[in-house]
């Protein structure tokens, strides 16, 4: 996962008026490991991703993770810029053990593209 995120950061037009990155992990608990409030430079984002600790294995709950992203990480209180397109890329290793359709509908209703 870190390799993918770092490759994205290195290729993207990162900056205050460009692409901004937030990274969440899901497992027994959902966490925001890199927030849109963090300094949005390639160097800083790579540093923050390198410092992330891998979560221990837990049942895949993609619906819960997506709801967390919509309600927490993507909100303006966590640095989300109003009026700017938001995209959620979910990286999972197994089938979800919870409802994903409802969470995806919630994300689309909030104007978030989900991949």
PDB file of C-alpha atoms in Angstrom, residues 20 35-37 72-82:
ATOM      1  CA  UNK A  20      -3.902  17.183  -2.025  1.00  0.00           C
ATOM      2  CA  UNK A  35      -4.604  14.597   6.744  1.00  0.00           C
ATOM      3  CA  UNK A  36      -5.342  17.348   4.263  1.00  0.00           C
ATOM      4  CA  UNK A  37      -4.300  19.667   7.090  1.00  0.00           C
ATOM      5  CA  UNK A  72     -14.342  12.428   8.782  1.00  0.00           C
ATOM      6  CA  UNK A  73     -11.385  12.675   6.458  1.00  0.00           C
ATOM      7  CA  UNK A  74     -13.048  14.378   3.514  1.00  0.00           C
ATOM      8  CA  UNK A  75     -14.891  16.982   5.577  1.00  0.00           C
ATOM      9  CA  UNK A  76     -13.852  20.628   5.549  1.00  0.00           C
ATOM     10  CA  UNK A  77     -13.022  20.371   9.269  1.00  0.00           C
ATOM     11  CA  UNK A  78     -10.268  17.901   8.324  1.00  0.00           C
ATOM     12  CA  UNK A  79      -8.925  20.108   5.549  1.00  0.00           C
ATOM     13  CA  UNK A  80     -11.186  19.180   2.632  1.00  0.00           C
ATOM     14  CA  UNK A  81     -11.513  22.178   0.312  1.00  0.00           C
ATOM     15  CA  UNK A  82     -15.131  23.173  -0.429  1.00  0.00           C
TER      16      UNK A  82
END
